[in-house]
Amino acid sequence: MKFGRLILANLFRKKVRLLLTIGSFAVALFLFAFLGVVNDAFLRGADVVSADRLVVTNRTSIINTLPLSYRDQILGVPGVTSATFDLWFGGTYQDPKNFFPQFVIDPENQRKVFPELAVPDDEWNAFLKDRQGVVVGAATLKRFGWKLGDRVPIATTLYGLQGKTFEFNIDGVYHGKDPKDDETQFWIQWEYFEQSIPERIKDQIGWYTLRVARPGDAPRVAKAIDTLFMNSPNETRTQTESAFAANWVGQFGNIKFLIVTIGTVVFFTLLLVTGNTMAISVRERTPELAVLKAIGFSDRAVLGFILAESLAIASAGCVGLVLAMGALPALSGAMAGMLPPLLIGPQTIAYGVLAALAVGVASALLPGIGAMRLRVVDALRRV
Amino acid sequence: MVRVDERGKSGSLIEVRGLDKTYRRGNEEIDVLQGLNLDVDKGDFVAFMGPSGSGKTTLLNLLGGLDVPTRGSVTVAGDEITHMSRGKLTEWRARHVGFIFQMYNLIPVLTAFQNVELPLLLTKLSKAERRKHVETALEIVGVADRMNHFPRQLSGGQEQRVAVARAIIADPTFLLCDEPTGDLDRKSADEVMSLIRRLVEEYGKTVLMVTHDPLVARQAKITLHLEKGVLVEAGERREGVAAGGSS
């Protein structure tokens, strides 16, 4: 690295400009990381799905319910090993802003279908014995500072309950076995809910989740279930858990397209900013570059110096990724439980670094090639 | 011995034959050099004089491989440089030419030491060997005590001394000086010129210098005038020059 000192000296020639350019990279990478984790959080459902799980919803829409009586018929379909159901509770804690996902669950089958969301046996048994008991995801427990044994009021305006507040006892805490697992849910006893709602909407659930003996059975089982309920008042739509998760995300619009578009605009703007900076930086030292060439530095060496400077700036800008990692807990908090925990995966970091380096190279390329082609005699005349 | 006809002995350090350089400005063609011949031996110190626009710097650029002639040839130490590729010329310059410019042209973000070290970065010398060479060069030009100063912390004369050290550090075949004292006061100019003379007299360097200043030109062994695209000997011929067949 005998040329390192020359590159560093040129890099620090205008310290304010250097800081601002690194800052541009850092801000862009911070935004990139944030967009990446949000995208990841939206798509997380599809990542953590099990290949042997199917979801059965009302064919019309997920907000339309299905009869509870379907459960036994679904369990009777060859290849189905277990089935459970969920219903969206739609409540808030103390303030409407305190949103998090609450599900009325089927305690009997929940753990059979979702074994990755682990609850200690003693806590689970306490939950089963307590009609007002709930099991809370570790992230939500932490978010509100709850602890086991706490009694928490949750109000809901759904199901004709007009703001009725339910009191729940925290009997258990579940943890995901994988860091990507959603730990924000709040599981409510079906029996307690069922006894509290009007007669006309009893025995209705939101969707079924079932397991099949072999993932290869999934298409046949899905077809059999939908055929079973064809022409009934509540036709079903059975799909793999990944398709269900993708449809769920799809309700928010084409998140990936949106994020890719924003990311592209950000990096293109960064390319213009850094390209302009590099062009100015090269132009203002044209005579120096000419002198380097005059004393024997090759065209490629001159191009190399400029690329190295630009790559050094881009690399320093990767501090934006570090800042994003540091800011994630705050960002997660700001999302107020709307999304699963925000995590920066190695893929996001790798893409961020690669994007920064690509912008670094691209922004230096034009001025670098200009410097490479520079004729010494022309440049020296400008002194 | 310096000759400006085409009858110089073969084996001169620098042989220039029939050198033409034509610039095009719009539709107009400007013939700057026209069939110029020159032979320079090792250890010569030649000053080129002439009015502005006469082609002095153009000649220097051609001799230094910074520009290519329209016609003719330049041969240095047996290497015919006029047909070399850009890359080859760059390598050739690193080995054979030391440049000294009017405006010093030091890299402002590097110290005097680092500026002088630059040409050595292209060699295989170790860091310790480079340091030794740089310190020696700075000693020779008399600014060793300023080696850690940046150009902005040096006087014009000191800057030009550092530039001289940079020019000689790689022990080039010859030095090209383009108005080396043009931006200096008389005292500094004298100091720089005595330094260049020392390089010729004590270290046997070959120096070709462009200047407007007759006092500076007088320091050279030979002064040649560039008139109408060819070199002619100065009216005040001092020693060792042959032109138009005379010697």
mmCIF file with all atom_site columns, N, CA and C in Angstrom, chain B residues 114-176:
data_model
loop_
_atom_site.group_PDB
_atom_site.id
_atom_site.type_symbol
_atom_site.label_atom_id
_atom_site.label_alt_id
_atom_site.label_comp_id
_atom_site.label_asym_id
_atom_site.label_entity_id
_atom_site.label_seq_id
_atom_site.pdbx_PDB_ins_code
_atom_site.Cartn_x
_atom_site.Cartn_y
_atom_site.Cartn_z
_atom_site.occupancy
_atom_site.B_iso_or_equiv
_atom_site.pdbx_formal_charge
_atom_site.auth_seq_id
_atom_site.auth_comp_id
_atom_site.auth_asym_id
_atom_site.auth_atom_id
_atom_site.pdbx_PDB_model_num
ATOM 1   N N  . GLN B 1 114 ? 7.289  13.704 0.939   1.00 0.00 ? 114 GLN B N  1
ATOM 2   C CA . GLN B 1 114 ? 6.376  12.848 0.160   1.00 0.00 ? 114 GLN B CA 1
ATOM 3   C C  . GLN B 1 114 ? 6.371  13.236 -1.317  1.00 0.00 ? 114 GLN B C  1
ATOM 4   N N  . ASN B 1 115 ? 6.503  14.534 -1.587  1.00 0.00 ? 115 ASN B N  1
ATOM 5   C CA . ASN B 1 115 ? 6.563  14.975 -2.983  1.00 0.00 ? 115 ASN B CA 1
ATOM 6   C C  . ASN B 1 115 ? 7.789  14.401 -3.685  1.00 0.00 ? 115 ASN B C  1
ATOM 7   N N  . VAL B 1 116 ? 8.899  14.451 -2.979  1.00 0.00 ? 116 VAL B N  1
ATOM 8   C CA . VAL B 1 116 ? 10.140 13.964 -3.591  1.00 0.00 ? 116 VAL B CA 1
ATOM 9   C C  . VAL B 1 116 ? 10.100 12.442 -3.756  1.00 0.00 ? 116 VAL B C  1
ATOM 10  N N  . GLU B 1 117 ? 9.409  11.802 -2.832  1.00 0.00 ? 117 GLU B N  1
ATOM 11  C CA . GLU B 1 117 ? 9.337  10.337 -2.859  1.00 0.00 ? 117 GLU B CA 1
ATOM 12  C C  . GLU B 1 117 ? 8.487  9.806  -4.024  1.00 0.00 ? 117 GLU B C  1
ATOM 13  N N  . LEU B 1 118 ? 7.598  10.654 -4.555  1.00 0.00 ? 118 LEU B N  1
ATOM 14  C CA . LEU B 1 118 ? 6.624  10.187 -5.563  1.00 0.00 ? 118 LEU B CA 1
ATOM 15  C C  . LEU B 1 118 ? 7.227  9.332  -6.687  1.00 0.00 ? 118 LEU B C  1
ATOM 16  N N  . PRO B 1 119 ? 8.274  9.808  -7.381  1.00 0.00 ? 119 PRO B N  1
ATOM 17  C CA . PRO B 1 119 ? 8.808  8.985  -8.484  1.00 0.00 ? 119 PRO B CA 1
ATOM 18  C C  . PRO B 1 119 ? 9.332  7.631  -8.009  1.00 0.00 ? 119 PRO B C  1
ATOM 19  N N  . LEU B 1 120 ? 9.774  7.569  -6.747  1.00 0.00 ? 120 LEU B N  1
ATOM 20  C CA . LEU B 1 120 ? 10.312 6.301  -6.242  1.00 0.00 ? 120 LEU B CA 1
ATOM 21  C C  . LEU B 1 120 ? 9.217  5.283  -5.953  1.00 0.00 ? 120 LEU B C  1
ATOM 22  N N  . LEU B 1 121 ? 7.966  5.773  -5.827  1.00 0.00 ? 121 LEU B N  1
ATOM 23  C CA . LEU B 1 121 ? 6.859  4.838  -5.607  1.00 0.00 ? 121 LEU B CA 1
ATOM 24  C C  . LEU B 1 121 ? 6.668  3.923  -6.814  1.00 0.00 ? 121 LEU B C  1
ATOM 25  N N  . LEU B 1 122 ? 7.220  4.343  -7.941  1.00 0.00 ? 122 LEU B N  1
ATOM 26  C CA . LEU B 1 122 ? 7.099  3.529  -9.152  1.00 0.00 ? 122 LEU B CA 1
ATOM 27  C C  . LEU B 1 122 ? 8.231  2.515  -9.269  1.00 0.00 ? 122 LEU B C  1
ATOM 28  N N  . THR B 1 123 ? 9.130  2.532  -8.308  1.00 0.00 ? 123 THR B N  1
ATOM 29  C CA . THR B 1 123 ? 10.244 1.585  -8.339  1.00 0.00 ? 123 THR B CA 1
ATOM 30  C C  . THR B 1 123 ? 10.008 0.466  -7.328  1.00 0.00 ? 123 THR B C  1
ATOM 31  N N  . LYS B 1 124 ? 10.931 -0.483 -7.296  1.00 0.00 ? 124 LYS B N  1
ATOM 32  C CA . LYS B 1 124 ? 10.782 -1.589 -6.351  1.00 0.00 ? 124 LYS B CA 1
ATOM 33  C C  . LYS B 1 124 ? 11.547 -1.349 -5.056  1.00 0.00 ? 124 LYS B C  1
ATOM 34  N N  . LEU B 1 125 ? 11.979 -0.125 -4.845  1.00 0.00 ? 125 LEU B N  1
ATOM 35  C CA . LEU B 1 125 ? 12.756 0.166  -3.643  1.00 0.00 ? 125 LEU B CA 1
ATOM 36  C C  . LEU B 1 125 ? 11.899 -0.022 -2.390  1.00 0.00 ? 125 LEU B C  1
ATOM 37  N N  . SER B 1 126 ? 12.544 -0.474 -1.322  1.00 0.00 ? 126 SER B N  1
ATOM 38  C CA . SER B 1 126 ? 11.824 -0.638 -0.055  1.00 0.00 ? 126 SER B CA 1
ATOM 39  C C  . SER B 1 126 ? 11.583 0.745  0.558   1.00 0.00 ? 126 SER B C  1
ATOM 40  N N  . LYS B 1 127 ? 10.754 0.759  1.578   1.00 0.00 ? 127 LYS B N  1
ATOM 41  C CA . LYS B 1 127 ? 10.428 2.023  2.235   1.00 0.00 ? 127 LYS B CA 1
ATOM 42  C C  . LYS B 1 127 ? 11.703 2.667  2.803   1.00 0.00 ? 127 LYS B C  1
ATOM 43  N N  . ALA B 1 128 ? 12.556 1.826  3.421   1.00 0.00 ? 128 ALA B N  1
ATOM 44  C CA . ALA B 1 128 ? 13.791 2.352  4.023   1.00 0.00 ? 128 ALA B CA 1
ATOM 45  C C  . ALA B 1 128 ? 14.720 2.907  2.943   1.00 0.00 ? 128 ALA B C  1
ATOM 46  N N  . GLU B 1 129 ? 14.793 2.187  1.822   1.00 0.00 ? 129 GLU B N  1
ATOM 47  C CA . GLU B 1 129 ? 15.651 2.661  0.725   1.00 0.00 ? 129 GLU B CA 1
ATOM 48  C C  . GLU B 1 129 ? 15.108 3.962  0.144   1.00 0.00 ? 129 GLU B C  1
ATOM 49  N N  . ARG B 1 130 ? 13.805 4.035  0.033   1.00 0.00 ? 130 ARG B N  1
ATOM 50  C CA . ARG B 1 130 ? 13.202 5.285  -0.495  1.00 0.00 ? 130 ARG B CA 1
ATOM 51  C C  . ARG B 1 130 ? 13.533 6.450  0.437   1.00 0.00 ? 130 ARG B C  1
ATOM 52  N N  . ARG B 1 131 ? 13.383 6.182  1.726   1.00 0.00 ? 131 ARG B N  1
ATOM 53  C CA . ARG B 1 131 ? 13.662 7.247  2.707   1.00 0.00 ? 131 ARG B CA 1
ATOM 54  C C  . ARG B 1 131 ? 15.106 7.753  2.547   1.00 0.00 ? 131 ARG B C  1
ATOM 55  N N  . LYS B 1 132 ? 16.025 6.814  2.414   1.00 0.00 ? 132 LYS B N  1
ATOM 56  C CA . LYS B 1 132 ? 17.449 7.178  2.306   1.00 0.00 ? 132 LYS B CA 1
ATOM 57  C C  . LYS B 1 132 ? 17.674 8.053  1.056   1.00 0.00 ? 132 LYS B C  1
ATOM 58  N N  . HIS B 1 133 ? 17.089 7.604  -0.061  1.00 0.00 ? 133 HIS B N  1
ATOM 59  C CA . HIS B 1 133 ? 17.240 8.359  -1.308  1.00 0.00 ? 133 HIS B CA 1
ATOM 60  C C  . HIS B 1 133 ? 16.650 9.771  -1.184  1.00 0.00 ? 133 HIS B C  1
ATOM 61  N N  . VAL B 1 134 ? 15.483 9.860  -0.594  1.00 0.00 ? 134 VAL B N  1
ATOM 62  C CA . VAL B 1 134 ? 14.804 11.160 -0.491  1.00 0.00 ? 134 VAL B CA 1
ATOM 63  C C  . VAL B 1 134 ? 15.614 12.100 0.387   1.00 0.00 ? 134 VAL B C  1
ATOM 64  N N  . GLU B 1 135 ? 16.096 11.561 1.506   1.00 0.00 ? 135 GLU B N  1
ATOM 65  C CA . GLU B 1 135 ? 16.876 12.408 2.403   1.00 0.00 ? 135 GLU B CA 1
ATOM 66  C C  . GLU B 1 135 ? 18.141 12.914 1.710   1.00 0.00 ? 135 GLU B C  1
ATOM 67  N N  . THR B 1 136 ? 18.756 12.051 0.930   1.00 0.00 ? 136 THR B N  1
ATOM 68  C CA . THR B 1 136 ? 19.967 12.463 0.198   1.00 0.00 ? 136 THR B CA 1
ATOM 69  C C  . THR B 1 136 ? 19.624 13.580 -0.800  1.00 0.00 ? 136 THR B C  1
ATOM 70  N N  . ALA B 1 137 ? 18.547 13.376 -1.550  1.00 0.00 ? 137 ALA B N  1
ATOM 71  C CA . ALA B 1 137 ? 18.155 14.379 -2.554  1.00 0.00 ? 137 ALA B CA 1
ATOM 72  C C  . ALA B 1 137 ? 17.842 15.720 -1.894  1.00 0.00 ? 137 ALA B C  1
ATOM 73  N N  . LEU B 1 138 ? 17.140 15.650 -0.775  1.00 0.00 ? 138 LEU B N  1
ATOM 74  C CA . LEU B 1 138 ? 16.790 16.901 -0.087  1.00 0.00 ? 138 LEU B CA 1
ATOM 75  C C  . LEU B 1 138 ? 18.044 17.574 0.480   1.00 0.00 ? 138 LEU B C  1
ATOM 76  N N  . GLU B 1 139 ? 19.013 16.755 0.894   1.00 0.00 ? 139 GLU B N  1
ATOM 77  C CA . GLU B 1 139 ? 20.302 17.309 1.347   1.00 0.00 ? 139 GLU B CA 1
ATOM 78  C C  . GLU B 1 139 ? 20.973 18.052 0.193   1.00 0.00 ? 139 GLU B C  1
ATOM 79  N N  . ILE B 1 140 ? 20.998 17.420 -0.975  1.00 0.00 ? 140 ILE B N  1
ATOM 80  C CA . ILE B 1 140 ? 21.680 18.011 -2.133  1.00 0.00 ? 140 ILE B CA 1
ATOM 81  C C  . ILE B 1 140 ? 21.078 19.368 -2.480  1.00 0.00 ? 140 ILE B C  1
ATOM 82  N N  . VAL B 1 141 ? 19.750 19.447 -2.433  1.00 0.00 ? 141 VAL B N  1
ATOM 83  C CA . VAL B 1 141 ? 19.114 20.723 -2.829  1.00 0.00 ? 141 VAL B CA 1
ATOM 84  C C  . VAL B 1 141 ? 19.004 21.696 -1.657  1.00 0.00 ? 141 VAL B C  1
ATOM 85  N N  . GLY B 1 142 ? 19.402 21.241 -0.464  1.00 0.00 ? 142 GLY B N  1
ATOM 86  C CA . GLY B 1 142 ? 19.499 22.170 0.664   1.00 0.00 ? 142 GLY B CA 1
ATOM 87  C C  . GLY B 1 142 ? 18.196 22.457 1.382   1.00 0.00 ? 142 GLY B C  1
ATOM 88  N N  . VAL B 1 143 ? 17.253 21.526 1.327   1.00 0.00 ? 143 VAL B N  1
ATOM 89  C CA . VAL B 1 143 ? 16.018 21.762 2.097   1.00 0.00 ? 143 VAL B CA 1
ATOM 90  C C  . VAL B 1 143 ? 15.682 20.557 2.983   1.00 0.00 ? 143 VAL B C  1
ATOM 91  N N  . ALA B 1 144 ? 16.715 19.854 3.418   1.00 0.00 ? 144 ALA B N  1
ATOM 92  C CA . ALA B 1 144 ? 16.481 18.673 4.263   1.00 0.00 ? 144 ALA B CA 1
ATOM 93  C C  . ALA B 1 144 ? 15.754 19.058 5.546   1.00 0.00 ? 144 ALA B C  1
ATOM 94  N N  . ASP B 1 145 ? 16.032 20.264 6.012   1.00 0.00 ? 145 ASP B N  1
ATOM 95  C CA . ASP B 1 145 ? 15.381 20.679 7.258   1.00 0.00 ? 145 ASP B CA 1
ATOM 96  C C  . ASP B 1 145 ? 13.898 21.000 7.056   1.00 0.00 ? 145 ASP B C  1
ATOM 97  N N  . ARG B 1 146 ? 13.440 21.016 5.829   1.00 0.00 ? 146 ARG B N  1
ATOM 98  C CA . ARG B 1 146 ? 12.036 21.343 5.545   1.00 0.00 ? 146 ARG B CA 1
ATOM 99  C C  . ARG B 1 146 ? 11.259 20.116 5.048   1.00 0.00 ? 146 ARG B C  1
ATOM 100 N N  . MET B 1 147 ? 11.818 18.939 5.252   1.00 0.00 ? 147 MET B N  1
ATOM 101 C CA . MET B 1 147 ? 11.223 17.765 4.609   1.00 0.00 ? 147 MET B CA 1
ATOM 102 C C  . MET B 1 147 ? 9.800  17.477 5.063   1.00 0.00 ? 147 MET B C  1
ATOM 103 N N  . ASN B 1 148 ? 9.453  17.897 6.269   1.00 0.00 ? 148 ASN B N  1
ATOM 104 C CA . ASN B 1 148 ? 8.098  17.611 6.748   1.00 0.00 ? 148 ASN B CA 1
ATOM 105 C C  . ASN B 1 148 ? 7.139  18.782 6.558   1.00 0.00 ? 148 ASN B C  1
ATOM 106 N N  . HIS B 1 149 ? 7.611  19.777 5.832   1.00 0.00 ? 149 HIS B N  1
ATOM 107 C CA . HIS B 1 149 ? 6.740  20.934 5.573   1.00 0.00 ? 149 HIS B CA 1
ATOM 108 C C  . HIS B 1 149 ? 5.928  20.707 4.292   1.00 0.00 ? 149 HIS B C  1
ATOM 109 N N  . PHE B 1 150 ? 4.731  21.272 4.319   1.00 0.00 ? 150 PHE B N  1
ATOM 110 C CA . PHE B 1 150 ? 3.900  21.220 3.107   1.00 0.00 ? 150 PHE B CA 1
ATOM 111 C C  . PHE B 1 150 ? 4.305  22.375 2.190   1.00 0.00 ? 150 PHE B C  1
ATOM 112 N N  . PRO B 1 151 ? 4.018  22.275 0.897   1.00 0.00 ? 151 PRO B N  1
ATOM 113 C CA . PRO B 1 151 ? 4.424  23.345 -0.035  1.00 0.00 ? 151 PRO B CA 1
ATOM 114 C C  . PRO B 1 151 ? 3.986  24.742 0.414   1.00 0.00 ? 151 PRO B C  1
ATOM 115 N N  . ARG B 1 152 ? 2.798  24.835 1.017   1.00 0.00 ? 152 ARG B N  1
ATOM 116 C CA . ARG B 1 152 ? 2.316  26.165 1.430   1.00 0.00 ? 152 ARG B CA 1
ATOM 117 C C  . ARG B 1 152 ? 3.171  26.742 2.560   1.00 0.00 ? 152 ARG B C  1
ATOM 118 N N  . GLN B 1 153 ? 3.956  25.898 3.203   1.00 0.00 ? 153 GLN B N  1
ATOM 119 C CA . GLN B 1 153 ? 4.804  26.362 4.304   1.00 0.00 ? 153 GLN B CA 1
ATOM 120 C C  . GLN B 1 153 ? 6.221  26.681 3.824   1.00 0.00 ? 153 GLN B C  1
ATOM 121 N N  . LEU B 1 154 ? 6.432  26.604 2.513   1.00 0.00 ? 154 LEU B N  1
ATOM 122 C CA . LEU B 1 154 ? 7.768  26.848 1.949   1.00 0.00 ? 154 LEU B CA 1
ATOM 123 C C  . LEU B 1 154 ? 7.755  28.124 1.110   1.00 0.00 ? 154 LEU B C  1
ATOM 124 N N  . SER B 1 155 ? 8.931  28.752 0.974   1.00 0.00 ? 155 SER B N  1
ATOM 125 C CA . SER B 1 155 ? 9.046  29.896 0.062   1.00 0.00 ? 155 SER B CA 1
ATOM 126 C C  . SER B 1 155 ? 9.099  29.369 -1.366  1.00 0.00 ? 155 SER B C  1
ATOM 127 N N  . GLY B 1 156 ? 8.955  30.288 -2.336  1.00 0.00 ? 156 GLY B N  1
ATOM 128 C CA . GLY B 1 156 ? 9.009  29.872 -3.740  1.00 0.00 ? 156 GLY B CA 1
ATOM 129 C C  . GLY B 1 156 ? 10.314 29.173 -4.075  1.00 0.00 ? 156 GLY B C  1
ATOM 130 N N  . GLY B 1 157 ? 11.413 29.730 -3.574  1.00 0.00 ? 157 GLY B N  1
ATOM 131 C CA . GLY B 1 157 ? 12.726 29.143 -3.854  1.00 0.00 ? 157 GLY B CA 1
ATOM 132 C C  . GLY B 1 157 ? 12.830 27.743 -3.266  1.00 0.00 ? 157 GLY B C  1
ATOM 133 N N  . GLN B 1 158 ? 12.304 27.598 -2.033  1.00 0.00 ? 158 GLN B N  1
ATOM 134 C CA . GLN B 1 158 ? 12.358 26.274 -1.402  1.00 0.00 ? 158 GLN B CA 1
ATOM 135 C C  . GLN B 1 158 ? 11.486 25.275 -2.155  1.00 0.00 ? 158 GLN B C  1
ATOM 136 N N  . GLU B 1 159 ? 10.319 25.758 -2.604  1.00 0.00 ? 159 GLU B N  1
ATOM 137 C CA . GLU B 1 159 ? 9.434  24.863 -3.366  1.00 0.00 ? 159 GLU B CA 1
ATOM 138 C C  . GLU B 1 159 ? 10.148 24.364 -4.629  1.00 0.00 ? 159 GLU B C  1
ATOM 139 N N  . GLN B 1 160 ? 10.831 25.308 -5.296  1.00 0.00 ? 160 GLN B N  1
ATOM 140 C CA . GLN B 1 160 ? 11.492 24.892 -6.536  1.00 0.00 ? 160 GLN B CA 1
ATOM 141 C C  . GLN B 1 160 ? 12.651 23.943 -6.243  1.00 0.00 ? 160 GLN B C  1
ATOM 142 N N  . ARG B 1 161 ? 13.296 24.100 -5.094  1.00 0.00 ? 161 ARG B N  1
ATOM 143 C CA . ARG B 1 161 ? 14.369 23.176 -4.721  1.00 0.00 ? 161 ARG B CA 1
ATOM 144 C C  . ARG B 1 161 ? 13.788 21.766 -4.490  1.00 0.00 ? 161 ARG B C  1
ATOM 145 N N  . VAL B 1 162 ? 12.619 21.749 -3.846  1.00 0.00 ? 162 VAL B N  1
ATOM 146 C CA . VAL B 1 162 ? 11.966 20.445 -3.635  1.00 0.00 ? 162 VAL B CA 1
ATOM 147 C C  . VAL B 1 162 ? 11.619 19.839 -4.999  1.00 0.00 ? 162 VAL B C  1
ATOM 148 N N  . ALA B 1 163 ? 11.150 20.697 -5.914  1.00 0.00 ? 163 ALA B N  1
ATOM 149 C CA . ALA B 1 163 ? 10.808 20.200 -7.259  1.00 0.00 ? 163 ALA B CA 1
ATOM 150 C C  . ALA B 1 163 ? 12.054 19.654 -7.956  1.00 0.00 ? 163 ALA B C  1
ATOM 151 N N  . VAL B 1 164 ? 13.191 20.308 -7.731  1.00 0.00 ? 164 VAL B N  1
ATOM 152 C CA . VAL B 1 164 ? 14.447 19.811 -8.314  1.00 0.00 ? 164 VAL B CA 1
ATOM 153 C C  . VAL B 1 164 ? 14.797 18.455 -7.710  1.00 0.00 ? 164 VAL B C  1
ATOM 154 N N  . ALA B 1 165 ? 14.614 18.362 -6.395  1.00 0.00 ? 165 ALA B N  1
ATOM 155 C CA . ALA B 1 165 ? 14.903 17.077 -5.738  1.00 0.00 ? 165 ALA B CA 1
ATOM 156 C C  . ALA B 1 165 ? 14.006 15.986 -6.323  1.00 0.00 ? 165 ALA B C  1
ATOM 157 N N  . ARG B 1 166 ? 12.731 16.317 -6.554  1.00 0.00 ? 166 ARG B N  1
ATOM 158 C CA . ARG B 1 166 ? 11.810 15.333 -7.143  1.00 0.00 ? 166 ARG B CA 1
ATOM 159 C C  . ARG B 1 166 ? 12.281 14.936 -8.545  1.00 0.00 ? 166 ARG B C  1
ATOM 160 N N  . ALA B 1 167 ? 12.817 15.915 -9.263  1.00 0.00 ? 167 ALA B N  1
ATOM 161 C CA . ALA B 1 167 ? 13.249 15.640 -10.634 1.00 0.00 ? 167 ALA B CA 1
ATOM 162 C C  . ALA B 1 167 ? 14.479 14.735 -10.684 1.00 0.00 ? 167 ALA B C  1
ATOM 163 N N  . ILE B 1 168 ? 15.336 14.835 -9.682  1.00 0.00 ? 168 ILE B N  1
ATOM 164 C CA . ILE B 1 168 ? 16.585 14.062 -9.748  1.00 0.00 ? 168 ILE B CA 1
ATOM 165 C C  . ILE B 1 168 ? 16.529 12.753 -8.967  1.00 0.00 ? 168 ILE B C  1
ATOM 166 N N  . ILE B 1 169 ? 15.473 12.579 -8.166  1.00 0.00 ? 169 ILE B N  1
ATOM 167 C CA . ILE B 1 169 ? 15.448 11.462 -7.212  1.00 0.00 ? 169 ILE B CA 1
ATOM 168 C C  . ILE B 1 169 ? 15.615 10.101 -7.877  1.00 0.00 ? 169 ILE B C  1
ATOM 169 N N  . ALA B 1 170 ? 15.037 9.954  -9.091  1.00 0.00 ? 170 ALA B N  1
ATOM 170 C CA . ALA B 1 170 ? 15.107 8.637  -9.743  1.00 0.00 ? 170 ALA B CA 1
ATOM 171 C C  . ALA B 1 170 ? 16.307 8.546  -10.677 1.00 0.00 ? 170 ALA B C  1
ATOM 172 N N  . ASP B 1 171 ? 17.224 9.503  -10.539 1.00 0.00 ? 171 ASP B N  1
ATOM 173 C CA . ASP B 1 171 ? 18.442 9.537  -11.361 1.00 0.00 ? 171 ASP B CA 1
ATOM 174 C C  . ASP B 1 171 ? 18.124 9.426  -12.852 1.00 0.00 ? 171 ASP B C  1
ATOM 175 N N  . PRO B 1 172 ? 17.347 10.405 -13.367 1.00 0.00 ? 172 PRO B N  1
ATOM 176 C CA . PRO B 1 172 ? 16.941 10.325 -14.776 1.00 0.00 ? 172 PRO B CA 1
ATOM 177 C C  . PRO B 1 172 ? 18.115 10.598 -15.715 1.00 0.00 ? 172 PRO B C  1
ATOM 178 N N  . THR B 1 173 ? 17.907 10.241 -16.992 1.00 0.00 ? 173 THR B N  1
ATOM 179 C CA . THR B 1 173 ? 18.942 10.449 -18.002 1.00 0.00 ? 173 THR B CA 1
ATOM 180 C C  . THR B 1 173 ? 19.173 11.942 -18.225 1.00 0.00 ? 173 THR B C  1
ATOM 181 N N  . PHE B 1 174 ? 18.132 12.713 -18.226 1.00 0.00 ? 174 PHE B N  1
ATOM 182 C CA . PHE B 1 174 ? 18.282 14.171 -18.395 1.00 0.00 ? 174 PHE B CA 1
ATOM 183 C C  . PHE B 1 174 ? 17.155 14.920 -17.707 1.00 0.00 ? 174 PHE B C  1
ATOM 184 N N  . LEU B 1 175 ? 17.399 16.218 -17.468 1.00 0.00 ? 175 LEU B N  1
ATOM 185 C CA . LEU B 1 175 ? 16.398 17.067 -16.822 1.00 0.00 ? 175 LEU B CA 1
ATOM 186 C C  . LEU B 1 175 ? 15.851 18.062 -17.833 1.00 0.00 ? 175 LEU B C  1
ATOM 187 N N  . LEU B 1 176 ? 14.548 18.267 -17.793 1.00 0.00 ? 176 LEU B N  1
ATOM 188 C CA . LEU B 1 176 ? 13.914 19.291 -18.616 1.00 0.00 ? 176 LEU B CA 1
ATOM 189 C C  . LEU B 1 176 ? 13.369 20.371 -17.686 1.00 0.00 ? 176 LEU B C  1
#
